[in-house]
mmCIF file of C-alpha atoms in Angstrom:
data_model
loop_
_atom_site.group_PDB
_atom_site.id
_atom_site.type_symbol
_atom_site.label_atom_id
_atom_site.label_comp_id
_atom_site.label_asym_id
_atom_site.label_seq_id
_atom_site.Cartn_x
_atom_site.Cartn_y
_atom_site.Cartn_z
ATOM 1 C CA MET A 508 -47.895 21.180 33.564
ATOM 2 C CA SER A 509 -44.370 22.390 33.495
ATOM 3 C CA ASP A 510 -41.450 20.582 35.101
ATOM 4 C CA ILE A 511 -38.841 22.927 33.735
ATOM 5 C CA SER A 512 -37.642 24.641 36.837
ATOM 6 C CA VAL A 513 -33.869 24.353 36.751
ATOM 7 C CA SER A 514 -31.802 26.168 34.197
ATOM 8 C CA VAL A 515 -28.110 26.658 34.674
ATOM 9 C CA THR A 516 -26.930 29.892 33.166
ATOM 10 C CA ARG A 517 -23.494 29.793 31.636
ATOM 11 C CA ASP A 518 -21.761 32.133 29.230
ATOM 12 C CA TYR A 519 -20.883 29.350 26.836
ATOM 13 C CA GLU A 520 -22.999 26.382 25.924
ATOM 14 C CA PRO A 521 -20.680 23.418 25.348
ATOM 15 C CA THR A 522 -21.154 21.583 22.075
ATOM 16 C CA PHE A 523 -21.022 17.859 21.482
ATOM 17 C CA GLY A 524 -17.568 18.451 20.013
ATOM 18 C CA ASP A 525 -16.355 19.977 23.280
ATOM 19 C CA TYR A 526 -17.300 16.824 25.144
ATOM 20 C CA PHE A 527 -15.769 14.680 22.432
ATOM 21 C CA ALA A 528 -12.528 16.675 22.761
ATOM 22 C CA LEU A 529 -12.338 15.470 26.391
ATOM 23 C CA LEU A 530 -11.569 12.025 25.010
ATOM 24 C CA LYS A 531 -8.348 13.240 23.329
ATOM 25 C CA PRO A 532 -9.283 12.093 19.794
ATOM 26 C CA ARG A 533 -5.713 12.299 18.506
ATOM 27 C CA VAL A 534 -4.431 9.983 21.217
ATOM 28 C CA MET A 535 -7.444 7.773 20.576
ATOM 29 C CA SER A 536 -6.485 7.409 16.907
ATOM 30 C CA LEU A 537 -3.142 5.895 17.962
ATOM 31 C CA VAL A 538 -4.936 3.654 20.463
ATOM 32 C CA VAL A 539 -7.386 2.449 17.808
ATOM 33 C CA PHE A 540 -4.594 1.733 15.354
ATOM 34 C CA THR A 541 -2.305 -0.168 17.743
ATOM 35 C CA ALA A 542 -5.183 -2.082 19.342
ATOM 36 C CA LEU A 543 -6.454 -3.046 15.891
ATOM 37 C CA VAL A 544 -3.032 -4.353 14.906
ATOM 38 C CA GLY A 545 -2.773 -6.337 18.161
ATOM 39 C CA LEU A 546 -6.182 -7.836 17.527
ATOM 40 C CA LEU A 547 -5.628 -8.645 13.847
ATOM 41 C CA VAL A 548 -2.189 -10.237 14.099
ATOM 42 C CA ALA A 549 -3.329 -12.501 16.949
ATOM 43 C CA PRO A 550 -3.559 -16.179 15.967
ATOM 44 C CA VAL A 551 -7.248 -16.344 16.910
ATOM 45 C CA SER A 552 -9.700 -14.391 14.780
ATOM 46 C CA LEU A 553 -12.810 -12.755 16.172
ATOM 47 C CA HIS A 554 -16.117 -12.254 14.423
ATOM 48 C CA PRO A 555 -15.988 -8.821 12.717
ATOM 49 C CA VAL A 556 -18.741 -7.439 14.955
ATOM 50 C CA GLU A 557 -16.904 -8.598 18.079
ATOM 51 C CA ALA A 558 -13.636 -7.190 16.742
ATOM 52 C CA PHE A 559 -15.291 -3.861 15.972
ATOM 53 C CA ALA A 560 -16.858 -3.731 19.440
ATOM 54 C CA ALA A 561 -13.533 -4.627 21.068
ATOM 55 C CA ILE A 562 -11.685 -1.804 19.295
ATOM 56 C CA LEU A 563 -14.539 0.616 19.994
ATOM 57 C CA PHE A 564 -14.566 -0.089 23.727
ATOM 58 C CA ILE A 565 -10.783 -0.035 24.022
ATOM 59 C CA ALA A 566 -10.896 3.400 22.338
ATOM 60 C CA ILE A 567 -13.693 4.589 24.632
ATOM 61 C CA GLY A 568 -11.740 3.357 27.665
ATOM 62 C CA ALA A 569 -8.686 5.296 26.470
ATOM 63 C CA GLY A 570 -10.889 8.353 25.906
ATOM 64 C CA ALA A 571 -12.370 8.008 29.380
ATOM 65 C CA SER A 572 -8.931 8.009 30.954
ATOM 66 C CA GLY A 573 -8.149 11.124 28.874
ATOM 67 C CA ALA A 574 -11.239 12.845 30.293
ATOM 68 C CA LEU A 575 -10.189 11.939 33.840
ATOM 69 C CA ASN A 576 -6.722 13.276 33.073
ATOM 70 C CA MET A 577 -8.207 16.567 31.844
ATOM 71 C CA TRP A 578 -10.405 16.818 34.931
ATOM 72 C CA TYR A 579 -7.503 16.350 37.335
ATOM 73 C CA ASP A 580 -4.881 18.292 35.389
ATOM 74 C CA ALA A 581 -6.984 21.351 34.519
ATOM 75 C CA ASP A 582 -4.808 23.564 36.734
ATOM 76 C CA ILE A 583 -1.532 22.685 35.023
ATOM 77 C CA ASP A 584 -3.123 22.428 31.569
ATOM 78 C CA ALA A 585 -4.229 26.047 31.947
ATOM 79 C CA VAL A 586 -0.663 27.353 32.253
ATOM 80 C CA MET A 587 0.827 25.306 29.422
ATOM 81 C CA ARG A 588 0.465 26.742 25.926
ATOM 82 C CA ARG A 589 0.080 23.288 24.361
ATOM 83 C CA THR A 590 -2.866 22.346 26.583
ATOM 84 C CA ALA A 591 -4.488 25.684 27.524
ATOM 85 C CA LYS A 592 -7.160 25.315 24.854
ATOM 86 C CA ARG A 593 -8.428 21.970 26.146
ATOM 87 C CA PRO A 594 -12.136 22.010 27.077
ATOM 88 C CA VAL A 595 -11.732 22.179 30.865
ATOM 89 C CA PRO A 596 -8.932 24.770 31.262
ATOM 90 C CA SER A 597 -10.526 26.963 28.585
ATOM 91 C CA GLY A 598 -13.799 26.906 30.543
ATOM 92 C CA ARG A 599 -15.891 25.271 27.806
ATOM 93 C CA VAL A 600 -16.642 22.209 29.932
ATOM 94 C CA GLU A 601 -17.097 22.137 33.717
ATOM 95 C CA PRO A 602 -14.569 19.977 35.651
ATOM 96 C CA GLY A 603 -17.419 17.994 37.192
ATOM 97 C CA GLU A 604 -18.742 17.133 33.748
ATOM 98 C CA ALA A 605 -15.327 15.863 32.673
ATOM 99 C CA LEU A 606 -15.162 13.712 35.821
ATOM 100 C CA ALA A 607 -18.657 12.312 35.254
ATOM 101 C CA ILE A 608 -17.957 11.524 31.606
ATOM 102 C CA GLY A 609 -14.625 9.938 32.507
ATOM 103 C CA VAL A 610 -16.058 7.712 35.238
ATOM 104 C CA GLY A 611 -19.176 6.820 33.243
ATOM 105 C CA LEU A 612 -17.354 5.896 30.058
ATOM 106 C CA SER A 613 -14.726 3.956 32.040
ATOM 107 C CA GLY A 614 -17.406 1.729 33.520
ATOM 108 C CA ILE A 615 -19.245 1.244 30.240
ATOM 109 C CA SER A 616 -16.099 0.473 28.253
ATOM 110 C CA VAL A 617 -14.704 -2.059 30.755
ATOM 111 C CA VAL A 618 -17.982 -3.936 31.197
ATOM 112 C CA MET A 619 -18.742 -3.934 27.475
ATOM 113 C CA LEU A 620 -15.245 -5.090 26.493
ATOM 114 C CA ALA A 621 -15.446 -7.936 29.016
ATOM 115 C CA LEU A 622 -18.869 -8.944 27.676
ATOM 116 C CA ALA A 623 -17.870 -8.599 24.032
ATOM 117 C CA THR A 624 -14.585 -10.507 24.360
ATOM 118 C CA ASN A 625 -13.315 -11.889 27.659
ATOM 119 C CA LEU A 626 -12.747 -11.000 31.309
ATOM 120 C CA LEU A 627 -8.975 -10.675 31.028
ATOM 121 C CA ALA A 628 -9.307 -8.028 28.311
ATOM 122 C CA GLY A 629 -11.827 -6.140 30.455
ATOM 123 C CA PHE A 630 -9.541 -6.372 33.471
ATOM 124 C CA LEU A 631 -6.555 -5.094 31.480
ATOM 125 C CA LEU A 632 -8.589 -2.146 30.194
ATOM 126 C CA ALA A 633 -9.680 -1.310 33.760
ATOM 127 C CA PHE A 634 -6.082 -1.599 34.917
ATOM 128 C CA THR A 635 -4.946 0.722 32.094
ATOM 129 C CA ILE A 636 -7.540 3.366 32.971
ATOM 130 C CA VAL A 637 -6.632 3.269 36.671
ATOM 131 C CA PHE A 638 -2.943 3.275 35.819
ATOM 132 C CA TYR A 639 -3.256 6.357 33.593
ATOM 133 C CA ALA A 640 -5.778 8.320 35.650
ATOM 134 C CA VAL A 641 -4.559 7.502 39.158
ATOM 135 C CA VAL A 642 -0.974 6.230 39.058
ATOM 136 C CA TYR A 643 0.243 8.547 36.295
ATOM 137 C CA THR A 644 -2.020 11.616 36.411
ATOM 138 C CA MET A 645 -2.663 11.932 40.129
ATOM 139 C CA TRP A 646 0.578 10.615 41.480
ATOM 140 C CA LEU A 647 3.644 10.257 39.274
ATOM 141 C CA LYS A 648 3.196 13.190 36.889
ATOM 142 C CA ARG A 649 3.588 15.734 39.659
ATOM 143 C CA SER A 650 6.059 13.870 41.831
ATOM 144 C CA THR A 651 8.835 12.291 39.779
ATOM 145 C CA PRO A 652 10.840 13.042 36.631
ATOM 146 C CA GLN A 653 10.344 9.384 35.718
ATOM 147 C CA ASN A 654 6.646 10.228 35.174
ATOM 148 C CA ILE A 655 6.897 9.714 31.443
ATOM 149 C CA VAL A 656 8.696 6.385 31.733
ATOM 150 C CA ILE A 657 6.134 4.735 34.000
ATOM 151 C CA GLY A 658 3.133 6.623 32.619
ATOM 152 C CA GLY A 659 4.108 5.423 29.160
ATOM 153 C CA ALA A 660 2.930 1.972 30.169
ATOM 154 C CA ALA A 661 -0.665 3.178 29.981
ATOM 155 C CA GLY A 662 -0.243 4.095 26.328
ATOM 156 C CA ALA A 663 1.464 0.783 25.642
ATOM 157 C CA PHE A 664 -1.434 -1.419 26.727
ATOM 158 C CA PRO A 665 -3.834 -1.088 23.719
ATOM 159 C CA PRO A 666 -2.116 -3.595 21.366
ATOM 160 C CA LEU A 667 -1.790 -6.028 24.259
ATOM 161 C CA ILE A 668 -5.483 -5.616 25.096
ATOM 162 C CA GLY A 669 -6.346 -6.092 21.415
ATOM 163 C CA TRP A 670 -4.346 -9.331 21.405
ATOM 164 C CA VAL A 671 -5.948 -10.542 24.643
ATOM 165 C CA ALA A 672 -9.419 -9.648 23.311
ATOM 166 C CA ALA A 673 -8.799 -12.100 20.465
ATOM 167 C CA THR A 674 -6.866 -14.851 22.237
ATOM 168 C CA GLY A 675 -7.853 -14.583 25.896
ATOM 169 C CA SER A 676 -4.236 -14.852 27.000
ATOM 170 C CA ILE A 677 -0.949 -12.942 27.046
ATOM 171 C CA SER A 678 2.017 -14.116 24.981
ATOM 172 C CA VAL A 679 5.519 -12.949 24.143
ATOM 173 C CA GLU A 680 4.346 -11.220 20.942
ATOM 174 C CA ALA A 681 1.803 -9.175 22.897
ATOM 175 C CA VAL A 682 4.380 -8.250 25.515
ATOM 176 C CA LEU A 683 6.829 -7.143 22.795
ATOM 177 C CA MET A 684 4.184 -4.929 21.164
ATOM 178 C CA PHE A 685 3.649 -3.428 24.608
ATOM 179 C CA ALA A 686 7.404 -3.006 25.041
ATOM 180 C CA VAL A 687 7.827 -1.156 21.736
ATOM 181 C CA ILE A 688 5.423 1.601 22.815
ATOM 182 C CA PHE A 689 6.635 1.550 26.406
ATOM 183 C CA MET A 690 10.279 2.103 25.405
ATOM 184 C CA TRP A 691 9.366 4.569 22.657
ATOM 185 C CA THR A 692 7.404 6.916 24.932
ATOM 186 C CA PRO A 693 10.281 8.454 26.954
ATOM 187 C CA PRO A 694 12.435 9.624 23.999
ATOM 188 C CA HIS A 695 9.278 10.837 22.237
ATOM 189 C CA PHE A 696 8.144 13.018 25.155
ATOM 190 C CA TRP A 697 11.579 14.148 26.251
ATOM 191 C CA ALA A 698 12.241 15.448 22.734
ATOM 192 C CA LEU A 699 8.980 17.391 23.055
ATOM 193 C CA ALA A 700 10.037 18.684 26.485
ATOM 194 C CA LEU A 701 13.305 19.953 25.030
ATOM 195 C CA PHE A 702 11.614 22.329 22.603
ATOM 196 C CA MET A 703 8.443 23.110 24.599
ATOM 197 C CA ARG A 704 10.863 24.638 27.041
ATOM 198 C CA SER A 705 8.985 26.938 29.350
ATOM 199 C CA ASP A 706 5.717 25.014 29.379
ATOM 200 C CA TYR A 707 6.617 22.297 31.871
ATOM 201 C CA ASP A 708 8.655 24.777 33.968
ATOM 202 C CA ASP A 709 5.675 27.124 34.200
ATOM 203 C CA ALA A 710 3.350 24.311 35.173
ATOM 204 C CA GLY A 711 5.739 22.949 37.791
ATOM 205 C CA VAL A 712 5.630 19.478 36.255
ATOM 206 C CA PRO A 713 8.865 17.719 37.243
ATOM 207 C CA MET A 714 9.898 16.796 33.726
ATOM 208 C CA LEU A 715 13.456 15.586 33.390
ATOM 209 C CA THR A 716 14.356 18.886 31.696
ATOM 210 C CA VAL A 717 13.249 20.745 34.834
ATOM 211 C CA THR A 718 14.663 18.482 37.545
ATOM 212 C CA HIS A 719 17.887 17.175 36.034
ATOM 213 C CA GLY A 720 18.597 19.696 33.318
ATOM 214 C CA ARG A 721 18.624 19.580 29.584
ATOM 215 C CA LYS A 722 21.953 17.786 29.216
ATOM 216 C CA ALA A 723 20.682 14.907 31.356
ATOM 217 C CA THR A 724 17.543 14.794 29.200
ATOM 218 C CA ARG A 725 19.651 14.482 26.061
ATOM 219 C CA ASN A 726 21.594 11.632 27.705
ATOM 220 C CA HIS A 727 18.353 9.904 28.629
ATOM 221 C CA ILE A 728 16.954 10.212 25.099
ATOM 222 C CA LEU A 729 20.034 8.465 23.720
ATOM 223 C CA ALA A 730 19.996 5.769 26.422
ATOM 224 C CA TYR A 731 16.330 4.933 25.930
ATOM 225 C CA THR A 732 16.653 4.936 22.151
ATOM 226 C CA VAL A 733 19.525 2.431 22.442
ATOM 227 C CA LEU A 734 17.391 0.265 24.742
ATOM 228 C CA LEU A 735 14.387 0.601 22.415
ATOM 229 C CA ALA A 736 16.195 -0.405 19.206
ATOM 230 C CA PRO A 737 16.403 -4.196 19.755
ATOM 231 C CA VAL A 738 12.744 -4.534 20.829
ATOM 232 C CA PRO A 739 11.065 -4.027 17.414
ATOM 233 C CA VAL A 740 13.737 -6.209 15.792
ATOM 234 C CA TRP A 741 12.924 -8.980 18.280
ATOM 235 C CA LEU A 742 9.209 -8.464 17.568
ATOM 236 C CA ALA A 743 9.916 -8.840 13.840
ATOM 237 C CA LEU A 744 11.491 -12.237 14.516
ATOM 238 C CA THR A 745 8.437 -13.618 16.323
ATOM 239 C CA SER A 746 5.397 -15.282 14.761
ATOM 240 C CA VAL A 747 3.650 -11.957 14.111
ATOM 241 C CA GLY A 748 6.653 -10.453 12.298
ATOM 242 C CA GLY A 749 7.956 -10.976 8.825
ATOM 243 C CA PRO A 750 10.298 -9.484 6.248
ATOM 244 C CA VAL A 751 8.506 -6.129 6.066
ATOM 245 C CA THR A 752 8.512 -5.705 9.843
ATOM 246 C CA LEU A 753 12.168 -6.681 9.996
ATOM 247 C CA VAL A 754 13.235 -4.210 7.286
ATOM 248 C CA VAL A 755 11.179 -1.411 8.855
ATOM 249 C CA ALA A 756 12.523 -2.194 12.334
ATOM 250 C CA VAL A 757 16.157 -2.187 11.226
ATOM 251 C CA ALA A 758 15.850 0.923 9.039
ATOM 252 C CA LEU A 759 13.773 3.073 11.366
ATOM 253 C CA ASN A 760 15.750 2.178 14.457
ATOM 254 C CA ALA A 761 18.997 3.006 12.705
ATOM 255 C CA TRP A 762 17.459 6.360 11.774
ATOM 256 C CA PHE A 763 16.116 6.867 15.287
ATOM 257 C CA LEU A 764 19.520 6.079 16.791
ATOM 258 C CA VAL A 765 21.195 8.612 14.527
ATOM 259 C CA GLY A 766 18.624 11.227 15.579
ATOM 260 C CA ALA A 767 19.139 10.463 19.263
ATOM 261 C CA TYR A 768 22.903 10.644 18.781
ATOM 262 C CA LYS A 769 22.566 14.069 17.127
ATOM 263 C CA ILE A 770 20.421 15.288 20.020
ATOM 264 C CA TRP A 771 22.975 13.940 22.483
ATOM 265 C CA ARG A 772 25.824 15.788 20.768
ATOM 266 C CA ARG A 773 24.082 19.127 20.762
ATOM 267 C CA ASP A 774 24.000 21.697 23.522
ATOM 268 C CA GLU A 775 21.542 24.468 24.258
ATOM 269 C CA VAL A 776 23.440 27.107 22.300
ATOM 270 C CA MET A 777 23.344 25.008 19.136
ATOM 271 C CA ALA A 778 19.688 24.154 19.703
ATOM 272 C CA GLU A 779 18.706 27.793 20.232
ATOM 273 C CA GLU A 780 20.561 28.806 17.077
ATOM 274 C CA ASP A 781 18.438 26.670 14.768
ATOM 275 C CA ASN A 782 15.291 26.819 16.926
ATOM 276 C CA PHE A 783 15.512 23.167 18.012
ATOM 277 C CA LYS A 784 15.435 21.877 14.471
ATOM 278 C CA VAL A 785 16.956 18.485 15.300
ATOM 279 C CA GLU A 786 14.773 17.950 18.366
ATOM 280 C CA LYS A 787 11.613 18.863 16.441
ATOM 281 C CA ALA A 788 12.574 16.574 13.550
ATOM 282 C CA PHE A 789 13.232 13.732 16.026
ATOM 283 C CA PHE A 790 9.830 14.272 17.652
ATOM 284 C CA ARG A 791 8.026 14.309 14.301
ATOM 285 C CA PHE A 792 9.892 11.222 13.181
ATOM 286 C CA SER A 793 8.966 9.446 16.414
ATOM 287 C CA LEU A 794 5.285 9.714 15.459
ATOM 288 C CA TYR A 795 5.878 8.089 12.072
ATOM 289 C CA TYR A 796 8.124 5.536 13.780
ATOM 290 C CA LEU A 797 5.283 4.017 15.768
ATOM 291 C CA PHE A 798 2.767 4.075 12.914
ATOM 292 C CA ALA A 799 5.326 2.508 10.581
ATOM 293 C CA HIS A 800 6.152 -0.369 12.946
ATOM 294 C CA PHE A 801 2.551 -1.305 13.573
ATOM 295 C CA GLY A 802 1.713 -0.696 9.915
ATOM 296 C CA ALA A 803 4.500 -3.110 8.964
ATOM 297 C CA LEU A 804 2.988 -5.772 11.225
ATOM 298 C CA LEU A 805 -0.278 -5.305 9.350
ATOM 299 C CA VAL A 806 1.443 -5.608 5.969
ATOM 300 C CA ASP A 807 3.154 -8.841 7.033
ATOM 301 C CA TYR A 808 -0.175 -10.112 8.349
ATOM 302 C CA ALA A 809 -1.811 -9.329 4.997
ATOM 303 C CA LEU A 810 1.040 -10.994 3.085
ATOM 304 C CA LYS A 811 0.682 -14.139 5.207
ATOM 305 C CA ALA A 812 -3.091 -14.124 4.857
ATOM 306 C CA GLY A 813 -2.720 -13.744 1.098
ATOM 307 C CA GLY A 814 -0.275 -16.635 0.966
ATOM 308 C CA VAL A 815 2.556 -14.470 -0.370
ATOM 309 C CA ILE A 816 4.934 -15.406 2.471
ATOM 310 C CA MET B 389 -43.551 29.140 33.063
ATOM 311 C CA ASP B 390 -43.526 30.667 29.630
ATOM 312 C CA LEU B 391 -42.219 28.137 27.173
ATOM 313 C CA LYS B 392 -40.740 30.907 25.057
ATOM 314 C CA ALA B 393 -38.118 31.443 27.750
ATOM 315 C CA THR B 394 -36.588 28.059 26.982
ATOM 316 C CA HIS B 395 -36.473 28.457 23.219
ATOM 317 C CA GLY B 396 -32.971 29.881 23.185
ATOM 318 C CA LEU B 397 -31.721 27.083 25.406
ATOM 319 C CA HIS B 398 -33.295 24.441 23.213
ATOM 320 C CA HIS B 399 -31.829 26.022 20.129
ATOM 321 C CA ARG B 400 -28.315 26.221 21.580
ATOM 322 C CA ARG B 401 -28.424 22.651 22.791
ATOM 323 C CA PHE B 402 -30.003 21.180 19.692
ATOM 324 C CA SER B 403 -26.801 19.958 18.042
ATOM 325 C CA ARG B 404 -25.559 18.522 21.313
ATOM 326 C CA ASN B 405 -28.804 16.670 21.868
ATOM 327 C CA VAL B 406 -28.686 15.287 18.341
ATOM 328 C CA GLY B 407 -25.110 14.129 18.988
ATOM 329 C CA VAL B 408 -26.100 12.361 22.212
ATOM 330 C CA ALA B 409 -29.118 10.776 20.516
ATOM 331 C CA LEU B 410 -27.031 9.456 17.626
ATOM 332 C CA THR B 411 -24.430 8.131 20.091
ATOM 333 C CA LEU B 412 -27.106 6.263 22.027
ATOM 334 C CA VAL B 413 -28.638 4.826 18.847
ATOM 335 C CA PHE B 414 -25.168 3.712 17.785
ATOM 336 C CA PHE B 415 -24.573 2.101 21.182
ATOM 337 C CA VAL B 416 -27.870 0.228 20.987
ATOM 338 C CA ALA B 417 -26.952 -0.976 17.488
ATOM 339 C CA VAL B 418 -23.561 -2.246 18.732
ATOM 340 C CA VAL B 419 -25.138 -4.090 21.677
ATOM 341 C CA PHE B 420 -27.797 -5.574 19.389
ATOM 342 C CA GLY B 421 -25.176 -6.664 16.848
ATOM 343 C CA LEU B 422 -23.065 -8.223 19.585
ATOM 344 C CA THR B 423 -26.070 -10.058 20.979
ATOM 345 C CA VAL B 424 -26.950 -11.509 17.580
ATOM 346 C CA VAL B 425 -23.356 -12.662 17.028
ATOM 347 C CA LYS B 426 -23.029 -14.146 20.524
ATOM 348 C CA VAL B 427 -26.286 -16.042 20.235
ATOM 349 C CA THR B 428 -25.682 -17.369 16.731
ATOM 350 C CA ASN B 429 -22.040 -18.303 17.381
ATOM 351 C CA GLY B 430 -22.605 -19.768 20.812
ATOM 352 C CA GLU B 431 -23.551 -23.185 22.079
ATOM 353 C CA ALA B 432 -27.066 -24.556 21.588
ATOM 354 C CA VAL B 433 -29.422 -22.354 23.523
ATOM 355 C CA GLN B 434 -32.454 -24.622 23.786
ATOM 356 C CA GLY B 435 -33.110 -26.312 27.110
ATOM 357 C CA PHE B 436 -35.168 -29.188 28.479
ATOM 358 C CA ASP B 437 -38.836 -28.311 28.355
ATOM 359 C CA HIS B 438 -40.588 -31.641 29.009
ATOM 360 C CA THR B 439 -40.599 -32.580 25.341
ATOM 361 C CA VAL B 440 -38.324 -35.226 23.882
ATOM 362 C CA ARG B 441 -35.893 -33.700 21.439
ATOM 363 C CA PRO B 442 -33.321 -36.117 20.030
ATOM 364 C CA GLU B 443 -30.804 -33.370 19.247
ATOM 365 C CA LEU B 444 -30.424 -32.659 22.981
ATOM 366 C CA VAL B 445 -29.449 -36.240 23.832
ATOM 367 C CA PRO B 446 -25.639 -36.599 24.062
ATOM 368 C CA VAL B 447 -24.264 -38.831 21.343
ATOM 369 C CA GLU B 448 -22.245 -41.751 22.691
ATOM 370 C CA GLY B 449 -18.557 -41.513 22.069
ATOM 371 C CA ASN B 450 -18.553 -37.714 22.158
#
């Protein structure tokens, strides 16, 4: 007996890695790290297996929202150099497959996180996925230059969810961890938009650089960096902070402010002359900035656990 | 249908199928681990079954 009657012919057979790439592994690494910090520094400790499951399902939820984003944004990803090689726009994975994986993993991750930890954590993960896939991807990204500002909230949720997974409630420390990422996202992406010049124009994405011009973007980077600076310092002064977090917060924010000020002072002629050296350096530094802040929280946590402070 | 016709397909999809299989095994292991932890860390799971068991009787003052 043979039941094999359907065979879809396609030029390229997607690999497991192609499907995994739908989950945006690089974004997931940041999600895992920040969620882990949120979970560890919380005053309630989970059993290691529960903690592992919580981080795993938060990461899968983030990956699922990435797959939904790739499904919906395949048209604009295809025209941007930075994203043209993603699985859907490059034709390696069918859009329908990305949608199915995104929806399926969203459901699994939310239910499993709620079962492994608590309902509030599961609800927050569901809210994050909907926020990123629907509010940001389907609505704001293509309609307002504030897309990055509001969409950044989705990326800011993981440490808060990690905290809630451990404690079952939201507190000021969790909100401040959220606020650090939320306020950090706009300058980070606007710096990228400054030197990935034609990409967003070509795709018709209303980035601030496209709608309000590059000078306005430089102003916004400075303004948001000024607003961001006190948040990590405040976080360092709460129960999860400590001397390491405080030193890192003061030093890195001073550095970040100087970078934003340099960007603000420059114009397009200067930027073109040195091929956006300052903007690229600011963007690169912004990546270390986030890792360093959350890493510092971990160091302070370890120092407290070891009885050093 | 000649089975040989599907050999190429099977070969091309082998690594993907292995990946999916390993993912599922991993998922089962996580669910099993969680279940063990939840059961061992939780409240007493035994119920009334028509046999007197002193440990189920609430202690006065608690």
